[in-house]
PDB file of C-alpha atoms in Angstrom:
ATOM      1  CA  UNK A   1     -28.699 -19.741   8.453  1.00  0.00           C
ATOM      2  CA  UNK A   2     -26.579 -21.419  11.342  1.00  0.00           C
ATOM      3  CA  UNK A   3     -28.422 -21.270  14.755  1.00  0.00           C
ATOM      4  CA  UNK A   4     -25.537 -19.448  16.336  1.00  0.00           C
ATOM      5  CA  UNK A   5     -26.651 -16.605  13.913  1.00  0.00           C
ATOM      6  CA  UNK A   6     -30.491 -16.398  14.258  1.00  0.00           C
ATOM      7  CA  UNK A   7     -31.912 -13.449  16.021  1.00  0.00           C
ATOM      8  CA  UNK A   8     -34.542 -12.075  17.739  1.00  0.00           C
ATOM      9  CA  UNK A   9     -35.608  -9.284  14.791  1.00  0.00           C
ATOM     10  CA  UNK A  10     -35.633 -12.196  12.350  1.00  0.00           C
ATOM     11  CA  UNK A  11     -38.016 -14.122  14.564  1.00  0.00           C
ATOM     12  CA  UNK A  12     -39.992 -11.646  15.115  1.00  0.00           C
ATOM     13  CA  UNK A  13     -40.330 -11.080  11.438  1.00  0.00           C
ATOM     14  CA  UNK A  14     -40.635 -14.203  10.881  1.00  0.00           C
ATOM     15  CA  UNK A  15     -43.607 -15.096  13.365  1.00  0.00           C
ATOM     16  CA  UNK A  16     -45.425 -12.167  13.974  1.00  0.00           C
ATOM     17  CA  UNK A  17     -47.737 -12.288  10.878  1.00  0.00           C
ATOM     18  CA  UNK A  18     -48.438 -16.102  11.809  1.00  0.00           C
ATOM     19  CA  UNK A  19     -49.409 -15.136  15.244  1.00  0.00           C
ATOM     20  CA  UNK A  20     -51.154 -11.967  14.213  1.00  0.00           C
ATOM     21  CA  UNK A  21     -53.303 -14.879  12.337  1.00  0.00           C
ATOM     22  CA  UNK A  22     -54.180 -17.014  15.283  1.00  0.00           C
ATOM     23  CA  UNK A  23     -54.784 -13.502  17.210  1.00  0.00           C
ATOM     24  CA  UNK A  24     -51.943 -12.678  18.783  1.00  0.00           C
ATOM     25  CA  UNK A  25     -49.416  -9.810  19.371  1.00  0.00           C
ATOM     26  CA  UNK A  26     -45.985 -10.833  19.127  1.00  0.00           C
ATOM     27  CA  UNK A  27     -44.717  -8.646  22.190  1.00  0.00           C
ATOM     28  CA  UNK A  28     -41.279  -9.727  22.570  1.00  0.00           C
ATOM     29  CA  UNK A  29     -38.585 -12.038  21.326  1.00  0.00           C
ATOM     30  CA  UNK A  30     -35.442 -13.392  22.817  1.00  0.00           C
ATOM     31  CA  UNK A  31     -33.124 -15.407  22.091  1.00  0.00           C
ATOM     32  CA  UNK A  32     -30.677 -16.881  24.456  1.00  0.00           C
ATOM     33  CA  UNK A  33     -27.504 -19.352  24.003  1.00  0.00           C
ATOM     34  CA  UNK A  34     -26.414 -21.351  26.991  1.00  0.00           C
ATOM     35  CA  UNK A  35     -25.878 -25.247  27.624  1.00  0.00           C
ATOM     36  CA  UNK A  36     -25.331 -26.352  24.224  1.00  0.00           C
ATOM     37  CA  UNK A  37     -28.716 -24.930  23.205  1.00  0.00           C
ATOM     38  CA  UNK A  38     -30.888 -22.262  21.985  1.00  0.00           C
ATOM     39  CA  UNK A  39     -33.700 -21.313  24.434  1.00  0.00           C
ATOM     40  CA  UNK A  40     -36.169 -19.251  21.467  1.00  0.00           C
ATOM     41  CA  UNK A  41     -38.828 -17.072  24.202  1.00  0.00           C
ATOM     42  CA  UNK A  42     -41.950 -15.662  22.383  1.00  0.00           C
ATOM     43  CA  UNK A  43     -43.720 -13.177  24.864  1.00  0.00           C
ATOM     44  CA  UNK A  44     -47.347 -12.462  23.212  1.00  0.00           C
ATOM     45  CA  UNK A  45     -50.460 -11.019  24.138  1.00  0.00           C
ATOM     46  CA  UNK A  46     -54.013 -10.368  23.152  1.00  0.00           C
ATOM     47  CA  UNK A  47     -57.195  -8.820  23.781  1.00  0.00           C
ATOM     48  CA  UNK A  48     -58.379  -9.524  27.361  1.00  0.00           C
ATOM     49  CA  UNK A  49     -55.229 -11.256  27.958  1.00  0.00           C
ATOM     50  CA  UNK A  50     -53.499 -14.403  27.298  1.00  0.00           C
ATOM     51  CA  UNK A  51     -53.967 -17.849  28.907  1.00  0.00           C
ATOM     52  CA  UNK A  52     -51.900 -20.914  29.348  1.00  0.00           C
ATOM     53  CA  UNK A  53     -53.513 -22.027  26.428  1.00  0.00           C
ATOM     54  CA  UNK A  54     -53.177 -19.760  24.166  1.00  0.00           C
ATOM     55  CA  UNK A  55     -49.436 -20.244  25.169  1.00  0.00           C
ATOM     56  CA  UNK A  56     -49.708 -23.710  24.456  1.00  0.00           C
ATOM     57  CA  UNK A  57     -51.679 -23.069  21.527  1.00  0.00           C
ATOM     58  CA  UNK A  58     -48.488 -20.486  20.154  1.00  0.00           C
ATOM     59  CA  UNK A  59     -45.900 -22.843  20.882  1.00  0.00           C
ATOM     60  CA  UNK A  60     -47.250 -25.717  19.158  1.00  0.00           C
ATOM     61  CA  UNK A  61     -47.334 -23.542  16.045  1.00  0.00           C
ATOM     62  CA  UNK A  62     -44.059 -22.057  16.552  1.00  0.00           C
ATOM     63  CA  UNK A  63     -42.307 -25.268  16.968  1.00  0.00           C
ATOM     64  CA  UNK A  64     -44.397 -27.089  13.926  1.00  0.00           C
ATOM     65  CA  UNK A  65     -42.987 -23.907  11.772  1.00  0.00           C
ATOM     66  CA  UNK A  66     -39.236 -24.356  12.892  1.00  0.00           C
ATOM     67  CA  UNK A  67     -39.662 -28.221  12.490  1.00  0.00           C
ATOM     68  CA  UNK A  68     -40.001 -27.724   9.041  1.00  0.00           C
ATOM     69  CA  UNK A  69     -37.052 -25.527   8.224  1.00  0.00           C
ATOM     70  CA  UNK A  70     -33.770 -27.043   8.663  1.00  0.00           C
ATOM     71  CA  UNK A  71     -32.000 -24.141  10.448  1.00  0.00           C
ATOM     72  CA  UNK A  72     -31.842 -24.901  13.933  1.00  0.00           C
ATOM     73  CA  UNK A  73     -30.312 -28.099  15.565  1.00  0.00           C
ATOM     74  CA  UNK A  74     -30.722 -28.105  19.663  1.00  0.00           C
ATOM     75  CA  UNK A  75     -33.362 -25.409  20.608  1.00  0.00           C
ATOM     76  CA  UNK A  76     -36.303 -24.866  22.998  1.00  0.00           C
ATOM     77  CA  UNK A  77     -39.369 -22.704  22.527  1.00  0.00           C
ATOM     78  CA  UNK A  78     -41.095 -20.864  25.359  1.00  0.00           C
ATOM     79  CA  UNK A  79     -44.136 -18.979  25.425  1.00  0.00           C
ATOM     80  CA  UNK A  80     -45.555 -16.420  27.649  1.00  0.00           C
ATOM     81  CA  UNK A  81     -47.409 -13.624  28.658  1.00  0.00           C
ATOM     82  CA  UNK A  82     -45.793 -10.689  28.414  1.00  0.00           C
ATOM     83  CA  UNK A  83     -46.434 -10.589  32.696  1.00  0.00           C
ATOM     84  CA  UNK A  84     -47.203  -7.452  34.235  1.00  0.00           C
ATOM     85  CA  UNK A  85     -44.198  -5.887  34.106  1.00  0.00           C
ATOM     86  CA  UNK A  86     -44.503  -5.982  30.440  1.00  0.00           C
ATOM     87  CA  UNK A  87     -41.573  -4.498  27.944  1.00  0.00           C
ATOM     88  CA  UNK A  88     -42.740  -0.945  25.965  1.00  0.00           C
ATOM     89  CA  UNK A  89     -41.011  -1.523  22.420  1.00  0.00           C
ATOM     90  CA  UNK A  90     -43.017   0.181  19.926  1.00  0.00           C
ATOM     91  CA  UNK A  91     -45.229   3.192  19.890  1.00  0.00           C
ATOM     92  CA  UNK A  92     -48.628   1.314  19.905  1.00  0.00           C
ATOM     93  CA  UNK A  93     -47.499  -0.096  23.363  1.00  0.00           C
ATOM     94  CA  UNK A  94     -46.913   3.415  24.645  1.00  0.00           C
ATOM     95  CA  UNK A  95     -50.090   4.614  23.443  1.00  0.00           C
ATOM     96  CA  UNK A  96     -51.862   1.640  24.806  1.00  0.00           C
ATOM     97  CA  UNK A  97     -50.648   2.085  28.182  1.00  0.00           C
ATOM     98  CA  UNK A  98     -50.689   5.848  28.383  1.00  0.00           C
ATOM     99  CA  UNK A  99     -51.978   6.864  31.956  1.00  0.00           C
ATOM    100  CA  UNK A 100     -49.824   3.791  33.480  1.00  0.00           C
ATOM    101  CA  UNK A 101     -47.078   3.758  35.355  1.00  0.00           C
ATOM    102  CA  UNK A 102     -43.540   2.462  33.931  1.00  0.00           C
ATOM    103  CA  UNK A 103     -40.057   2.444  34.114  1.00  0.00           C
ATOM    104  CA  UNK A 104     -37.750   3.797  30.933  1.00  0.00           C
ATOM    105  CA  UNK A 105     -34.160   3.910  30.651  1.00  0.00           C
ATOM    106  CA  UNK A 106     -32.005   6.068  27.883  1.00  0.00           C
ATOM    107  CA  UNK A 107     -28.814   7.140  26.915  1.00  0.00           C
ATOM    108  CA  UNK A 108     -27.297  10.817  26.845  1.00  0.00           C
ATOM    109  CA  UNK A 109     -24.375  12.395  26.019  1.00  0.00           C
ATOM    110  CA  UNK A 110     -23.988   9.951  22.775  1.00  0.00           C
ATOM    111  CA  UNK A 111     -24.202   6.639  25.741  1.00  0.00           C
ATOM    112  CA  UNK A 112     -21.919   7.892  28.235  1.00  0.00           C
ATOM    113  CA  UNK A 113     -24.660   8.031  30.783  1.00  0.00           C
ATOM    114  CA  UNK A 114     -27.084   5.987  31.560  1.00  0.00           C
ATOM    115  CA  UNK A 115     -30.911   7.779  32.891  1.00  0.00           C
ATOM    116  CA  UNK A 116     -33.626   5.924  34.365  1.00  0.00           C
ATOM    117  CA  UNK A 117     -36.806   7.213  35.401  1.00  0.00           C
ATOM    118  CA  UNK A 118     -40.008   6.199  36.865  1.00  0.00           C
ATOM    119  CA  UNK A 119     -43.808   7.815  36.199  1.00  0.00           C
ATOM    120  CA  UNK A 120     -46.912   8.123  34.908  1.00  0.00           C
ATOM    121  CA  UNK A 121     -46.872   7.956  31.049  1.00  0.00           C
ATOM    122  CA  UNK A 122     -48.502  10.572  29.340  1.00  0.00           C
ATOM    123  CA  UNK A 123     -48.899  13.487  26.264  1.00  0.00           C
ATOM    124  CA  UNK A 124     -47.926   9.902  23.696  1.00  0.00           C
ATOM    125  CA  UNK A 125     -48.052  11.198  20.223  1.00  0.00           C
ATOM    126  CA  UNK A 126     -46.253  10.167  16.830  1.00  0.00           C
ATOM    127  CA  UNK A 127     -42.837  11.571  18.075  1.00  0.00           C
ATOM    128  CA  UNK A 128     -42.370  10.340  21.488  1.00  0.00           C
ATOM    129  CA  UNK A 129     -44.226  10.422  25.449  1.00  0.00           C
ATOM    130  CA  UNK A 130     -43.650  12.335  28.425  1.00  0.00           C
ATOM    131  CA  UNK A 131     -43.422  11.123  31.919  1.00  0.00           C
ATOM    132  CA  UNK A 132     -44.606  12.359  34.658  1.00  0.00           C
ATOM    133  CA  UNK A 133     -42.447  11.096  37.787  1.00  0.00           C
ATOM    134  CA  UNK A 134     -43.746  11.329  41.499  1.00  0.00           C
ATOM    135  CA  UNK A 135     -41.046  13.828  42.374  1.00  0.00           C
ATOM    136  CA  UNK A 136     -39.291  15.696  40.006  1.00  0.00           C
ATOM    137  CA  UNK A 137     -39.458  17.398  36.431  1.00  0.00           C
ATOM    138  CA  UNK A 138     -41.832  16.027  32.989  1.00  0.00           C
ATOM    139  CA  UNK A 139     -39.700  14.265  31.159  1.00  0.00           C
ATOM    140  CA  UNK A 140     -40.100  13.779  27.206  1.00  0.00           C
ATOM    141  CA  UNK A 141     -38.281  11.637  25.100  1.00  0.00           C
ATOM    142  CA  UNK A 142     -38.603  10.428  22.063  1.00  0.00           C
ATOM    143  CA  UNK A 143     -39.279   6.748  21.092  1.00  0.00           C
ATOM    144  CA  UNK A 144     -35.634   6.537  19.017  1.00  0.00           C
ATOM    145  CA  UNK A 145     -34.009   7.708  22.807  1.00  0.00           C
ATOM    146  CA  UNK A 146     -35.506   4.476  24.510  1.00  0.00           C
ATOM    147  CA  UNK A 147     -33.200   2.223  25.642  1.00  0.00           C
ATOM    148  CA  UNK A 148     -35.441  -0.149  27.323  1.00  0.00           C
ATOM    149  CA  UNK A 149     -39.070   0.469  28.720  1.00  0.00           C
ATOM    150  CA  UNK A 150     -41.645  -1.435  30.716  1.00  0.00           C
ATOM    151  CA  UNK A 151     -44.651  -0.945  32.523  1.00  0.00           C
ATOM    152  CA  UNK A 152     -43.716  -0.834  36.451  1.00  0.00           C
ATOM    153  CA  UNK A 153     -47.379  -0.764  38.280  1.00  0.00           C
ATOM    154  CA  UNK A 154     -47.532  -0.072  41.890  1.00  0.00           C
ATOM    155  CA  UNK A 155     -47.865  -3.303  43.959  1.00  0.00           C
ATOM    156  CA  UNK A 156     -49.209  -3.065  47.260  1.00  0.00           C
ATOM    157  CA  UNK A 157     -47.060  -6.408  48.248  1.00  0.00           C
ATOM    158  CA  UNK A 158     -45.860  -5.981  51.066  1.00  0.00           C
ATOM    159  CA  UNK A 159     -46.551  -2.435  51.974  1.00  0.00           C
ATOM    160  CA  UNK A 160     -47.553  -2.319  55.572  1.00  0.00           C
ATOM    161  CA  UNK A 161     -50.399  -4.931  54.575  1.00  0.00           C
ATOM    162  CA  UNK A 162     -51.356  -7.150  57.221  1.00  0.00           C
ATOM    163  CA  UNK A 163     -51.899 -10.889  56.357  1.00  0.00           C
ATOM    164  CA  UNK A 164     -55.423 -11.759  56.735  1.00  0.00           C
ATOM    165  CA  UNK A 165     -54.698 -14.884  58.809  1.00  0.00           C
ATOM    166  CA  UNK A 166     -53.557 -12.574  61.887  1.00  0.00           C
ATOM    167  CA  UNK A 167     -56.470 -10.507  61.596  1.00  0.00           C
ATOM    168  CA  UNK A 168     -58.685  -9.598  64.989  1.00  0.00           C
ATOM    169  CA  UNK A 169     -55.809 -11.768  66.938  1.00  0.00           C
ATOM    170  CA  UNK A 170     -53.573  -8.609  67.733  1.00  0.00           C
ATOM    171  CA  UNK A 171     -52.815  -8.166  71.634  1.00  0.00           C
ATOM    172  CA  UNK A 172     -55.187 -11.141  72.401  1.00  0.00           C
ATOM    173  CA  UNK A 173     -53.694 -14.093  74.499  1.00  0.00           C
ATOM    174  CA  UNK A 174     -55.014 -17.331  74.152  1.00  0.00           C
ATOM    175  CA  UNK A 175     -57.036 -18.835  76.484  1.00  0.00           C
ATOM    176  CA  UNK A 176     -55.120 -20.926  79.833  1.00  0.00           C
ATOM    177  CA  UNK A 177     -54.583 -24.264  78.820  1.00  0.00           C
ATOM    178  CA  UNK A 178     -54.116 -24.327  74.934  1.00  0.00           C
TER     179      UNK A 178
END
C-alpha cells in the first residue's frame, strides 16, 4: 500500500495485538501528512501508567516492524501517553473512567448541529453513558452518537491559587535599606 493511503484503523489493527504483547493498550492512532512526510503517533497506556520508557520501549518495536515492510518511504513514529486529557474511543474506556469528568461532542439532526457537553460520566452500560453536567439536564447517548470524547479533569491551575514563593510576604515592606 502507498504511504499516502495508510491509515490510522489499519495501524491500529495492525499494532495493537503486538503491543497488547509487550503490555500495552493501543489508545490512539494518528496519522498526519505534512512536510514531505508521514508523522505515524501511537498514544498507549497501561496499568499504573506509562513511562518514557515504555514509550521508548513501543517505538523501537513499532519502527523495527515498519522497517521490515516496504510500505512507507519518509515517516516518523511518535509515542506517548495518552496525557491526561486522554481520548474516550471505545466502551472499555468509558467504563474505565466512569465517575470522571470529560468532555463529549455529537452530532444531531443527521450532522447539522454540532453538541458539546461537559460532566461527570456515569450509568455506562453495553449501549451507551450518561452525563451528568454541573448545570443542566442528564444527558445519554449512545457510544455510535460520539463524535469525539475525552476525559476533561478539573485543574486547579490557576484558579485563585497563590504561588508559594509569595507566601507570608503579603502587605509586608521590606526592611530600610535593602
Amino acid at each position: 500500500m502507498a504511504a499516502a493511503r495508510i491509515s490510522a484503523e489499519e495501524l491500529e489493527e495492525r499494532f495493537s495485538g503486538e503491543l497488547a504483547l509487550m503490555g500495552y493498550e493501543l489508545v490512539d492512532v494518528a496519522v498526519l501528512r505534512g512536510g514531505g512526510r508521514l508523522t505515524l503517533r501511537f498514544s498507549i497506556d497501561k496499568e499504573g501508567g506509562v513511562t518514557i520508557e515504555d514509550c521508548a520501549a513501543a517505538d523501537r518495536a513499532v519502527s523495527h516492524l515498519l522497517e521490515t515492510e516496504d510500505r512507507l518511504e519518509r515517516y516518523v513514529v511518535e509515542v506517548s501517553s495518552p496525557g491526561i486529557f486522554r481520548p474516550l474511543r471505545k466502551p472499555a474506556h468509558f467504563a474505565r473512567h466512569a465517575g470522571e469528568m470529560v468532555k463529549v461532542t455529537w452530532e444531531v439532526d443527521d450532522g447539522e448541529k454540532t453538541l458539546q457537553v461537559r460532566g461527570r460520566l456515569e450509568d455506562v452500560d453495553g449501549d451507551g453513558f450518561s452525563i451528568v453536567p454541573e448545570e443542566g439536564e442528564t444527558v445519554r447517548l449512545s457510544f455510535e452518537a460520539v463524535k469525539k470524547a475525552h476525559l476533561d479533569p478539573d485543574l486547579a491551575i490557576g484558579r485563585g491559587q497563590k504561588s508559594g514563593a509569595n507566601k507570608g510576604r503579603e502587605g509586608k515592606r521590606p526592611p530600610k535599606g535593602s
